[in-house]
Amino acid sequence: MPKFLTPLLIPPAMPRADVICSRGGKQIDYYEISVRQFQEQILPAGLPATTVWGYGPVGGGKKHGRKHPDLHHAPSLTIEARHNRPVRIKWINELVDKRGKFLPHLLPVDQTLHWANPPGGRDGRDTRPTFTSTPRPYTGPVPLVTHVHGAVGVGDESDGYAEAWYLPDAHNIEKGFATEGTWYNFFKGKAATKFDVTWRPGLAIFQYPNADRASTNWYHDHTLGMTRLNVYAGPAGFYIIRGGPAGDDAVRDSRTGRRATLPGPAPQENDPPDKTYREIPLAIQDRSFNDDGSLFYPDTRAFFDGITEYIPDTDISPIWNPEFFGNMIMVNGNTWPFQKVEQRRYRFRVLNGCDSRFLILDFSQIPGVEVWAIGNEGGFLADPVDLTTTNGNRLLMGPAERADLIVDFTHVPVGSYVLGNVGPDAPFGGVPIDDPDLADPATTGQIMQFRVVPAVDADTSTPPRFLRLPAIKHLPAATVTRPLALLEKVSEFFDAPAETGLGTVADDPAPGTWTRRLWADPVTENPALKATEVWELYNTTVDAHPIHIHEVKFEVVNRQDITVTEATQQVQVVPGSDLQPPEPWETGFKDTVVALPGQVTRVKAKFDTPGQFVWHCHIVEHEDNEMMRPYRIGPIQPGSPDDPGPGRRG
C-alpha cells in the first residue's frame, strides 16, 4: 500500500442548524446530525473507495439561511462548543436506503453476546439470547445511540446510555422487533420534561451543558454489544469545549504575566476552503481492508486463535474476537496521510481512536523537533511537560485517550519525516515491549508524514516552556474507597478467553476476594450525590485496560503493585510496594486511565449529577463482552427500568 500520497484532511467545524433560546432565555447552539452510509476515499486515489458510515449535518446544516453541501464524513466534523453555553443535538439514525428500507450492518454482528438484540422484541431486547444451534450474523436494522465521551454534568437522558439505542425509522422493520432499547422511553420522558423536546422514531435529542473545563472530547456510538462494530464502521468525531476559566485565554506567558499565545487558528464554522490551520485535530485509528476497498473485520473467532467450536456446543462466541488490530493506520479518515508544516510551532489535539491498539507516539525520527504535552482529556495539565527531554519524544496513548501537544518544528531541517508508533501489534502489557509484538516498522509503525517547509512569517506563539497553565482545582478528600476488579473469563473448553469482565473486591470470605459482575447484574457502584470517591482498579489480567468512567473527569491518584491469586480469586497489594505517582501527562483531570497489569490504579472523582451511567474498558471488543457495568449516582429513579415498581424494563 503506497504511503504519504494523500494530504491530511483537517475536519471542518460542524455547522449549526440554529441558535435557539431556552425557556430561561439562555442561548443554545442547536445541531441536527445524522448517521448515513456513503462511500469515502480512505485509501490513496486510484484504489477502490470504501463504504462507511459517518455523522454529518442534516441537509448539510444551515444557519441564518445558509446551506452547505453534504458533509457526512468518517471521522466526522468537529463540534465546537463554548464553556457554559449549552449544545442541543438531534441525533438521527438514517441508516436507510433511498426507498426508506433499513441498511444492514457493514460488518458481522455476533448475536451470542449480551447485546441490543432487536429481534428479541420488548421482553428479549438488551439480553444475551440463547440458541440451540450456532447463529449466523445478524442482518437486520442497526441500532445506534451517541455518547459524547468526556461530557461532564450531562443528564443521563443525554449521555448515550447503552440500552437507550434506537433503530432507523425504516418502513420494512419486521413485526415484533424492538425499535428502541430498554431505557429509551424513560429517557424520552425525562428529555421532554427538562428541555421541552419530542423524540420521534429513529432519533433522540440530547443536551450538553458544557460546564466542564475547556477540553478535547469526542463523540461516537455506544450501543450495547455493538460499539466495536459501529465505531469501526465510521461514526466518530471531535467535540471541543473552548473558553471559561480554564480555557486558552487563561494561559499566561510566565515572562510577562500577560496572556500567552497558543498556535492557531483552528477550524471554525464558515471558514474559507483554503484557510491555513496551526491547531489541528488528529484522530488516529487502525483499519484493515478487503481487495475491493471494503472494510475488513473478522467474521469468525478462528481469525483470532483458530477456535472453531462455538455456542451452544462450547462457551465461545462464534464471531467475537477478544481484540482486533488493523494492519493499516488511518489519520482523519485516510491511510498514512501527509501534512505540510512550516518551521514553527503547531498544536495537535490527538485522539487514539483505535479499537484495541495502544499507541506510543514516536517523534524521535524527526531531527530537531521539540514536543510538549500541555493537556489531556480534562483540559490543560498542571504544567507543560517536555516530552523531548523527559520521555525521548514519545507518548503512550491507550484507546480513547487524548493528548494536547505543541510540536515545535522551528529547528527541524526542511524535508519529509515520519511520525512513528512504537506500540505493539498485540495487547499492551506495559514496557518494554517484546520484539515480536512491536508494531511493524513498515506499516503500523508509521502514522503519518510531516513535510517541513520554511516559515512564511514570524512565529508569534509563546514557547511552551514559558506557558503558565490555569491552576488545577483539586477535588475534595474522598469519603469512600471502592475496590473494583478488571477480569477475564477463561473458557471451560479451551485455554482462551471466552469473555472479559468487571467485578467488586471485598474482604469476604477472605481479604481481597473478587466477585465477577455481569452487565445484567444489579448496580453495585452507587455513589451518593455530591460524594467524592476513590475507585481502586485491580487489574487481574495480563493486559493493560483503558478504563473510562462516564459523567466525570477524575484525578489519577497513584498506582501500586499487587499479587493476583487466580485459584482463590484474590488480589492483594504487595507489602511495602511504592505508591507510584501519575505520569506527568496524567496530571489535571482525565476520563480514561491506563490500568496496567499487576497493579492497582487509583482514581478520584466527584459525582455531581444524579442518574444512570456506565463505566467500562475502552478496548471496545472488551466493552462489548461484559467489560462494562452500569453505575448509578444517587437513588433509583421512580419509573425507570431499575425501579422494581411499575415501569420496570421500559
XYZ file of C-alpha atoms in Angstrom:
650
model
C 0.000 0.000 0.000
C 1.604 3.311 -1.003
C 2.002 5.835 1.786
C 2.077 9.605 2.173
C 0.208 10.344 -1.062
C -2.913 11.902 0.457
C -2.917 15.295 2.182
C -4.236 15.215 5.733
C -7.903 16.130 5.951
C -8.426 18.688 8.706
C -12.035 18.238 9.868
C -14.109 21.412 9.427
C -16.369 22.694 12.187
C -19.837 21.172 12.239
C -22.366 23.782 11.008
C -25.176 24.578 13.407
C -28.787 24.245 12.358
C -29.807 27.206 14.518
C -29.304 29.145 17.717
C -32.313 28.849 19.987
C -33.320 30.303 23.338
C -34.199 28.117 26.288
C -37.190 28.770 28.483
C -34.864 30.669 30.799
C -33.557 32.833 27.954
C -30.152 31.156 27.652
C -28.853 30.723 24.121
C -28.358 27.150 22.932
C -26.368 26.037 19.889
C -28.623 23.612 18.027
C -27.475 20.871 15.655
C -29.271 18.251 13.616
C -26.820 15.424 12.952
C -27.479 12.088 11.303
C -25.563 8.892 10.608
C -25.622 7.828 6.969
C -23.959 5.268 4.732
C -21.786 6.513 1.866
C -18.536 5.880 0.026
C -15.303 7.578 1.044
C -11.823 7.584 -0.476
C -9.867 6.280 2.527
C -7.167 4.517 0.521
C -4.984 6.562 -1.861
C -6.564 7.885 -5.069
C -6.789 5.258 -7.784
C -7.620 2.495 -5.313
C -11.216 1.473 -4.552
C -13.408 3.671 -2.360
C -14.737 2.305 0.936
C -18.341 2.134 2.082
C -18.554 3.606 5.588
C -20.941 5.270 7.991
C -20.437 8.752 9.342
C -22.064 11.645 11.120
C -22.950 14.832 9.297
C -25.339 17.795 9.397
C -28.823 17.076 8.104
C -29.366 18.955 4.845
C -25.721 19.993 5.026
C -26.581 22.147 8.033
C -27.974 25.631 7.825
C -27.808 28.766 9.893
C -29.308 32.112 9.006
C -30.468 30.637 5.711
C -27.033 29.461 4.568
C -26.932 25.857 3.341
C -23.899 23.643 2.909
C -23.215 20.599 0.709
C -23.495 17.128 2.212
C -20.753 16.999 4.837
C -21.124 13.454 6.162
C -17.684 12.019 6.736
C -15.802 9.402 8.748
C -14.438 10.606 11.080
C -16.898 13.436 11.229
C -16.850 17.203 11.553
C -15.787 18.830 14.826
C -18.452 20.182 17.143
C -17.137 23.488 18.515
C -18.696 24.273 21.895
C -18.247 27.168 24.314
C -17.849 26.801 28.053
C -21.193 27.112 29.852
C -23.144 27.518 26.597
C -25.416 24.505 26.066
C -25.414 22.446 22.903
C -28.565 20.597 21.852
C -28.297 17.884 19.208
C -30.953 15.942 17.380
C -29.169 12.643 16.718
C -30.831 10.817 13.798
C -30.307 7.219 12.726
C -30.506 7.468 8.929
C -29.154 4.034 8.072
C -31.789 3.540 5.384
C -31.621 3.377 1.600
C -33.299 5.765 -0.844
C -36.525 3.784 -0.605
C -36.637 4.073 3.185
C -35.642 0.451 3.812
C -33.132 -0.298 6.533
C -29.499 -0.918 5.656
C -27.903 -3.977 7.275
C -24.607 -3.732 9.105
C -21.412 -3.438 7.080
C -19.724 -5.858 9.488
C -20.594 -9.240 11.059
C -22.771 -8.874 14.177
C -22.417 -11.606 16.805
C -25.837 -12.425 18.285
C -24.478 -14.544 21.161
C -23.194 -11.574 23.187
C -25.230 -9.538 25.657
C -26.293 -7.005 23.049
C -29.126 -4.723 21.897
C -30.904 -7.723 20.343
C -33.770 -6.024 18.449
C -35.134 -9.413 17.258
C -35.840 -10.244 20.903
C -38.714 -7.779 20.998
C -39.739 -5.865 24.093
C -39.032 -8.718 26.511
C -35.846 -10.001 24.881
C -34.096 -6.764 23.913
C -30.837 -5.891 25.706
C -30.206 -9.513 26.692
C -27.823 -12.350 25.932
C -30.078 -14.698 23.939
C -29.731 -18.465 23.956
C -29.537 -20.662 20.858
C -29.970 -24.338 20.023
C -27.503 -24.008 17.132
C -24.764 -21.535 16.301
C -26.483 -18.427 14.879
C -25.448 -16.631 11.732
C -24.597 -12.906 11.856
C -27.488 -10.517 12.456
C -28.574 -8.751 9.252
C -31.464 -6.621 10.487
C -31.788 -2.855 11.110
C -28.891 -1.267 13.000
C -29.375 0.277 16.462
C -27.438 3.433 17.335
C -27.072 5.792 20.295
C -24.446 8.550 20.527
C -22.199 9.214 23.516
C -20.129 12.388 23.899
C -17.041 10.917 25.512
C -15.837 13.285 28.216
C -19.106 15.149 28.738
C -19.473 16.237 32.380
C -22.687 17.376 34.053
C -24.832 15.904 31.288
C -28.084 14.271 32.350
C -28.320 10.529 31.955
C -31.015 11.016 29.307
C -28.360 12.653 27.110
C -25.324 10.508 27.902
C -25.909 7.846 25.254
C -26.720 5.024 27.641
C -26.038 1.647 26.035
C -29.662 0.497 26.464
C -31.138 3.739 25.057
C -30.474 2.834 21.397
C -32.985 3.207 18.591
C -33.430 1.758 15.111
C -33.820 3.903 11.983
C -37.346 4.925 11.072
C -37.481 2.360 8.251
C -40.749 1.026 6.813
C -39.656 -2.604 6.471
C -38.709 -3.478 10.059
C -40.025 -6.911 10.882
C -43.047 -7.083 13.148
C -42.105 -7.991 16.691
C -38.687 -6.312 16.601
C -37.871 -3.908 19.403
C -37.333 -0.491 17.813
C -35.674 1.081 20.841
C -33.714 -0.014 23.881
C -34.941 -0.664 27.405
C -34.149 2.839 28.716
C -35.180 4.822 25.620
C -38.754 5.660 26.653
C -37.805 6.587 30.203
C -35.159 8.997 28.913
C -37.595 10.281 26.284
C -39.901 11.380 29.090
C -37.061 12.995 31.034
C -35.926 14.961 27.957
C -39.474 16.169 27.321
C -39.759 17.445 30.886
C -36.296 19.020 31.076
C -35.963 20.524 27.604
C -39.487 20.573 26.114
C -38.375 18.383 23.197
C -40.055 15.474 21.455
C -38.252 12.305 20.462
C -39.710 10.543 17.450
C -38.957 7.143 15.863
C -35.379 6.997 14.609
C -34.000 9.877 16.681
C -33.208 11.255 20.111
C -32.496 14.825 21.267
C -29.691 15.282 23.781
C -28.435 18.423 25.526
C -24.935 19.107 26.855
C -24.330 21.904 29.420
C -20.581 22.248 28.617
C -19.928 23.319 32.204
C -16.647 21.411 32.234
C -13.170 22.847 31.771
C -12.130 23.607 28.209
C -11.158 20.206 26.843
C -10.875 17.828 23.898
C -13.820 15.424 23.916
C -15.137 13.196 21.160
C -18.402 11.574 20.160
C -19.140 8.052 18.964
C -21.736 5.302 19.036
C -22.315 3.396 22.278
C -24.873 0.675 21.501
C -24.913 -2.331 23.822
C -22.762 -5.164 22.487
C -22.143 -3.394 19.155
C -19.857 -0.442 19.907
C -16.792 -2.122 18.385
C -18.594 -2.642 15.074
C -20.495 0.624 14.886
C -17.417 2.764 15.621
C -15.235 0.705 13.264
C -17.770 1.446 10.508
C -17.013 5.142 10.924
C -19.239 7.228 13.230
C -16.959 9.365 15.439
C -15.784 12.958 15.678
C -14.194 15.583 17.918
C -16.199 17.696 20.376
C -14.063 20.592 21.635
C -15.067 22.879 24.505
C -13.391 26.294 24.469
C -13.293 29.263 26.830
C -14.109 29.601 30.511
C -11.757 29.962 33.468
C -9.515 27.133 32.230
C -9.587 27.994 28.528
C -6.897 29.329 26.206
C -7.398 32.922 27.388
C -6.416 31.864 30.905
C -2.964 30.659 29.833
C -0.242 33.143 30.740
C 3.268 33.883 29.491
C 5.498 33.468 32.542
C 7.907 36.094 31.207
C 5.339 38.901 31.243
C 2.308 37.627 33.150
C 0.195 38.539 30.152
C -1.988 36.253 28.069
C 0.056 33.664 26.199
C -0.440 32.912 22.521
C -1.024 29.292 21.555
C -0.535 28.038 17.983
C -3.595 28.593 15.819
C -6.020 29.131 14.236
C -8.288 26.085 14.481
C -11.150 25.363 12.072
C -14.280 27.405 12.746
C -17.732 27.470 11.228
C -17.927 29.060 7.736
C -14.149 29.124 7.202
C -12.998 29.623 3.590
C -11.757 26.387 1.960
C -8.119 27.489 1.626
C -7.535 28.619 5.218
C -4.280 27.579 6.898
C -4.564 25.923 10.311
C -1.960 25.531 13.021
C -4.231 23.912 15.575
C -5.132 20.533 14.080
C -7.080 17.566 15.487
C -5.636 14.133 14.702
C -7.880 11.060 15.041
C -5.573 8.029 14.769
C -7.285 4.710 14.019
C -6.265 1.326 12.638
C -8.228 -0.450 9.934
C -7.932 -3.362 7.512
C -9.429 -3.572 4.035
C -10.505 -6.214 1.555
C -9.215 -6.141 -2.023
C -12.359 -4.325 -3.177
C -11.739 -1.483 -0.709
C -14.407 -2.580 1.769
C -13.669 -2.657 5.475
C -12.305 -5.947 6.766
C -13.317 -7.110 10.227
C -13.172 -10.752 11.356
C -16.308 -12.798 10.715
C -15.110 -15.738 12.843
C -13.382 -16.307 16.172
C -10.995 -18.571 14.265
C -9.281 -15.426 12.963
C -8.035 -14.706 16.496
C -6.904 -18.095 17.770
C -8.139 -20.844 15.462
C -11.073 -21.953 17.645
C -13.919 -23.333 15.519
C -16.325 -24.827 18.088
C -18.895 -22.325 19.278
C -22.019 -21.654 21.295
C -24.111 -23.708 22.068
C -21.581 -26.570 21.956
C -18.952 -24.556 23.848
C -18.848 -21.185 25.631
C -17.062 -19.402 22.755
C -18.991 -16.824 20.732
C -18.673 -17.565 17.006
C -17.643 -14.106 15.770
C -16.425 -12.012 18.717
C -12.641 -11.583 18.827
C -11.014 -10.620 22.165
C -9.022 -7.896 20.352
C -8.543 -6.719 16.799
C -5.552 -4.901 15.308
C -5.912 -3.421 11.834
C -2.867 -3.612 9.549
C -3.114 -0.017 8.291
C -3.005 3.284 10.155
C -5.593 5.896 9.294
C -5.498 9.550 10.367
C -8.608 11.721 9.964
C -10.065 9.200 7.557
C -7.111 8.485 5.236
C -4.401 5.840 5.362
C -0.936 7.292 6.076
C -1.560 10.918 5.025
C 0.955 13.768 4.929
C 0.740 17.275 6.357
C 2.812 20.242 5.222
C 4.135 22.203 8.197
C 6.316 25.278 8.419
C 9.352 25.654 10.640
C 7.253 26.901 13.538
C 5.044 25.618 16.372
C 1.809 23.682 15.848
C -0.840 22.470 18.249
C -2.166 18.932 17.697
C -5.157 17.532 19.588
C -4.534 13.797 19.289
C -7.082 11.020 19.822
C -6.281 7.322 19.955
C -9.461 6.141 18.235
C -8.325 2.529 17.768
C -10.478 -0.398 18.884
C -7.745 -2.276 20.793
C -4.398 -0.746 19.862
C -2.252 1.155 22.357
C -0.109 3.741 20.591
C 3.290 5.019 21.598
C 3.714 8.153 19.510
C 7.334 8.455 18.452
C 8.660 11.818 17.245
C 12.293 10.754 17.721
C 12.937 10.275 13.987
C 12.274 13.982 13.352
C 15.627 15.759 13.891
C 15.494 18.944 15.922
C 11.823 18.622 16.900
C 10.567 19.587 20.358
C 7.337 18.102 21.706
C 5.443 19.389 24.720
C 2.287 17.986 26.293
C 0.001 20.740 27.595
C -3.306 18.890 28.013
C -5.203 15.618 28.143
C -8.879 14.579 28.332
C -9.664 17.039 31.127
C -8.073 20.100 29.569
C -4.771 21.704 30.473
C -2.238 19.858 32.629
C -0.839 21.298 35.827
C 2.322 22.307 33.921
C 3.699 21.814 30.396
C 5.603 18.532 30.037
C 8.746 18.489 27.893
C 8.401 15.085 26.222
C 11.621 15.625 24.277
C 13.811 15.945 27.342
C 11.941 13.716 29.794
C 10.448 10.970 27.637
C 12.556 10.588 24.498
C 9.964 12.323 22.288
C 7.464 9.544 22.955
C 3.973 9.366 24.462
C 1.862 6.341 25.425
C -1.814 6.648 24.494
C -4.394 3.994 25.312
C -7.591 3.691 23.276
C -9.862 6.752 23.810
C -7.129 8.828 25.488
C -6.447 12.321 24.145
C -3.319 14.455 24.191
C -2.989 18.192 23.581
C 0.517 18.651 22.157
C 2.632 21.549 20.960
C 5.100 20.322 18.354
C 7.869 22.765 17.525
C 9.325 22.315 14.020
C 11.398 25.529 14.221
C 14.746 23.727 14.209
C 13.746 20.801 12.009
C 15.582 20.834 8.658
C 13.444 21.232 5.569
C 12.385 17.759 4.409
C 9.951 14.913 4.984
C 9.747 12.977 8.257
C 7.532 10.246 9.678
C 5.665 10.290 12.969
C 6.210 6.772 14.241
C 4.453 4.344 16.546
C 6.486 2.007 18.771
C 3.487 0.444 20.479
C 2.605 -3.221 19.913
C 0.656 -5.018 17.191
C -0.796 -7.010 20.080
C -2.355 -6.435 23.504
C -0.323 -3.974 25.575
C 1.143 -5.302 28.790
C 3.499 -2.438 29.594
C 7.034 -1.534 28.570
C 9.434 -2.812 27.408
C 7.542 -4.480 24.566
C 8.745 -7.839 23.282
C 10.270 -7.522 19.805
C 7.781 -9.915 18.123
C 4.907 -7.727 19.335
C 6.309 -4.373 18.206
C 4.373 -2.526 15.526
C 5.593 -3.427 12.047
C 8.032 -0.606 11.181
C 6.925 -0.764 7.537
C 3.200 -0.385 8.287
C 1.621 0.124 11.700
C 4.887 1.571 12.992
C 4.218 4.624 10.827
C 1.375 7.066 11.454
C 1.774 9.999 9.066
C 4.360 12.167 7.350
C 5.274 15.789 8.066
C 6.669 17.784 5.141
C 8.643 20.608 6.695
C 8.998 23.853 4.706
C 10.409 27.275 5.625
C 8.177 29.544 7.700
C 6.411 32.220 5.664
C 6.306 34.691 8.577
C 7.371 35.059 12.191
C 6.005 32.648 14.787
C 4.345 34.776 17.478
C 3.165 31.869 19.618
C 4.587 31.548 23.121
C 7.350 28.932 23.529
C 5.871 26.083 25.612
C 8.500 26.368 28.345
C 7.076 29.782 29.197
C 3.421 28.710 29.373
C 1.757 29.055 32.772
C -1.318 26.876 32.544
C -4.555 27.514 34.500
C -4.350 26.273 38.076
C -5.792 22.856 38.852
C -8.543 22.972 41.461
C -8.151 19.625 43.136
C -11.100 17.522 44.227
C -12.030 17.324 47.917
C -10.951 14.446 50.100
C -12.681 11.175 49.342
C -15.217 9.772 51.788
C -15.456 6.341 50.124
C -12.837 3.988 48.704
C -14.320 1.497 46.263
C -12.176 -1.552 45.291
C -13.022 -2.968 41.849
C -11.609 -5.732 39.665
C -10.699 -5.959 35.977
C -11.206 -9.567 34.912
C -11.063 -12.101 32.118
C -13.164 -15.250 31.962
C -11.252 -18.215 30.570
C -13.200 -20.742 28.513
C -14.222 -24.004 30.154
C -13.361 -25.783 26.887
C -10.189 -24.056 25.636
C -7.214 -22.238 27.090
C -8.541 -18.966 25.711
C -10.686 -16.021 26.817
C -14.446 -16.525 26.491
C -15.432 -13.144 27.945
C -13.885 -10.169 29.684
C -15.364 -8.715 32.853
C -15.527 -6.338 35.781
C -16.204 -7.014 39.413
C -16.112 -5.942 43.011
C -13.440 -6.659 45.619
C -14.303 -7.334 49.245
C -12.897 -8.960 52.376
C -15.482 -11.732 52.388
C -14.878 -14.670 52.503
C -11.200 -13.672 52.561
C -9.304 -10.372 52.159
C -9.159 -9.146 48.567
C -11.723 -11.583 47.166
C -13.170 -10.542 43.843
C -16.658 -11.279 42.535
C -17.416 -11.037 38.834
C -20.405 -8.856 37.962
C -22.217 -9.062 34.638
C -23.921 -6.248 32.725
C -27.295 -7.725 33.703
C -26.499 -7.821 37.431
C -27.888 -5.153 39.775
C -25.899 -1.945 40.207
C -23.075 -2.295 42.734
C -21.369 1.096 42.159
C -23.798 3.647 43.622
C -22.069 6.860 44.752
C -24.167 9.284 46.752
C -24.955 12.563 45.014
C -22.075 15.060 45.503
C -19.857 12.351 47.003
C -16.137 12.142 46.273
C -14.784 8.616 45.957
C -11.534 6.841 45.170
C -12.012 3.916 42.805
C -9.310 1.255 43.056
C -8.950 -0.668 39.783
C -7.258 -4.021 40.498
C -6.076 -5.440 37.165
C -6.068 -9.227 37.486
C -5.351 -9.816 33.777
C -2.094 -9.902 31.816
C -3.022 -6.917 29.626
C -3.483 -3.196 30.201
C -7.014 -1.780 30.063
C -8.039 1.836 29.350
C -10.855 2.396 31.854
C -13.438 5.105 31.123
C -15.959 6.382 33.671
C -18.881 8.259 32.161
C -20.128 11.583 33.521
C -16.999 12.549 35.482
C -13.473 13.770 34.978
C -11.235 12.243 37.623
C -7.763 12.708 39.068
C -5.239 9.877 38.831
C -4.080 9.320 42.407
C -1.402 6.624 42.146
C -0.575 3.049 41.145
C 0.764 0.202 43.254
C 1.952 -3.357 42.622
C -0.360 -6.228 43.517
C -0.363 -10.009 43.665
C -3.111 -11.966 41.916
C -4.127 -15.440 43.097
C -6.399 -17.000 40.492
C -7.124 -20.149 42.487
C -8.821 -18.249 45.304
C -9.799 -15.179 43.240
C -7.894 -12.788 45.468
C -5.847 -9.645 44.967
C -3.501 -8.079 47.491
C -1.261 -5.037 47.474
C 2.377 -6.082 47.618
C 3.527 -5.249 51.170
C 5.933 -2.328 51.201
C 5.481 -1.578 47.496
C 5.900 2.006 46.393
C 2.998 4.313 45.602
C 3.709 5.324 42.012
C 2.510 8.854 41.215
C 0.674 9.633 37.976
C 2.779 10.269 34.912
C 3.400 13.990 34.283
C 0.992 13.898 31.308
C -1.707 12.404 33.577
C -1.881 15.418 35.897
C -5.006 17.535 35.942
C -8.187 15.661 35.055
C -8.873 12.625 32.885
C -11.808 10.479 31.837
C -9.818 7.425 30.688
C -6.902 5.868 32.537
C -4.490 3.070 31.617
C -4.722 0.329 34.253
C -1.557 -1.745 33.905
C -1.398 -5.485 34.664
C -0.138 -6.450 38.085
C -1.163 -3.128 39.570
C -3.998 -1.318 41.268
C -4.704 2.056 39.668
C -6.462 4.583 41.887
C -8.570 7.477 40.604
C -10.618 10.077 42.481
C -13.896 11.509 41.194
C -16.738 13.694 42.437
C -20.228 12.596 41.420
C -22.344 15.713 40.970
C -25.100 14.648 38.572
C -27.736 12.065 39.554
C -28.685 9.290 37.177
C -27.768 6.055 35.407
C -24.347 5.875 33.743
C -21.692 3.287 32.878
C -18.012 2.544 33.370
C -16.070 0.216 31.126
C -12.885 -0.784 29.370
C -12.375 1.192 26.163
C -10.872 -1.714 24.303
C -14.260 -1.872 22.645
C -14.085 -5.613 21.997
C -13.869 -5.963 25.789
C -16.608 -3.420 26.419
C -18.940 -5.374 24.119
C -18.465 -8.650 26.018
C -19.106 -7.939 29.697
C -16.351 -5.429 30.492
C -18.930 -2.701 31.081
C -21.082 -2.111 34.133
C -23.947 0.275 34.884
C -23.441 2.594 37.816
C -25.887 4.972 39.439
C -25.357 8.315 41.145
C -27.968 8.796 43.844
C -31.167 6.807 44.397
C -33.156 4.709 41.923
C -35.282 6.916 39.700
C -39.028 6.278 40.015
C -40.426 4.766 36.845
C -37.027 3.820 35.466
C -36.253 0.285 34.269
C -34.313 -0.183 37.527
C -37.397 0.721 39.583
C -38.855 -2.524 40.984
C -42.329 -0.986 40.710
C -44.390 -0.240 37.577
C -42.333 0.804 34.559
C -39.575 -1.736 35.099
C -37.655 -2.520 31.869
C -39.126 0.407 29.940
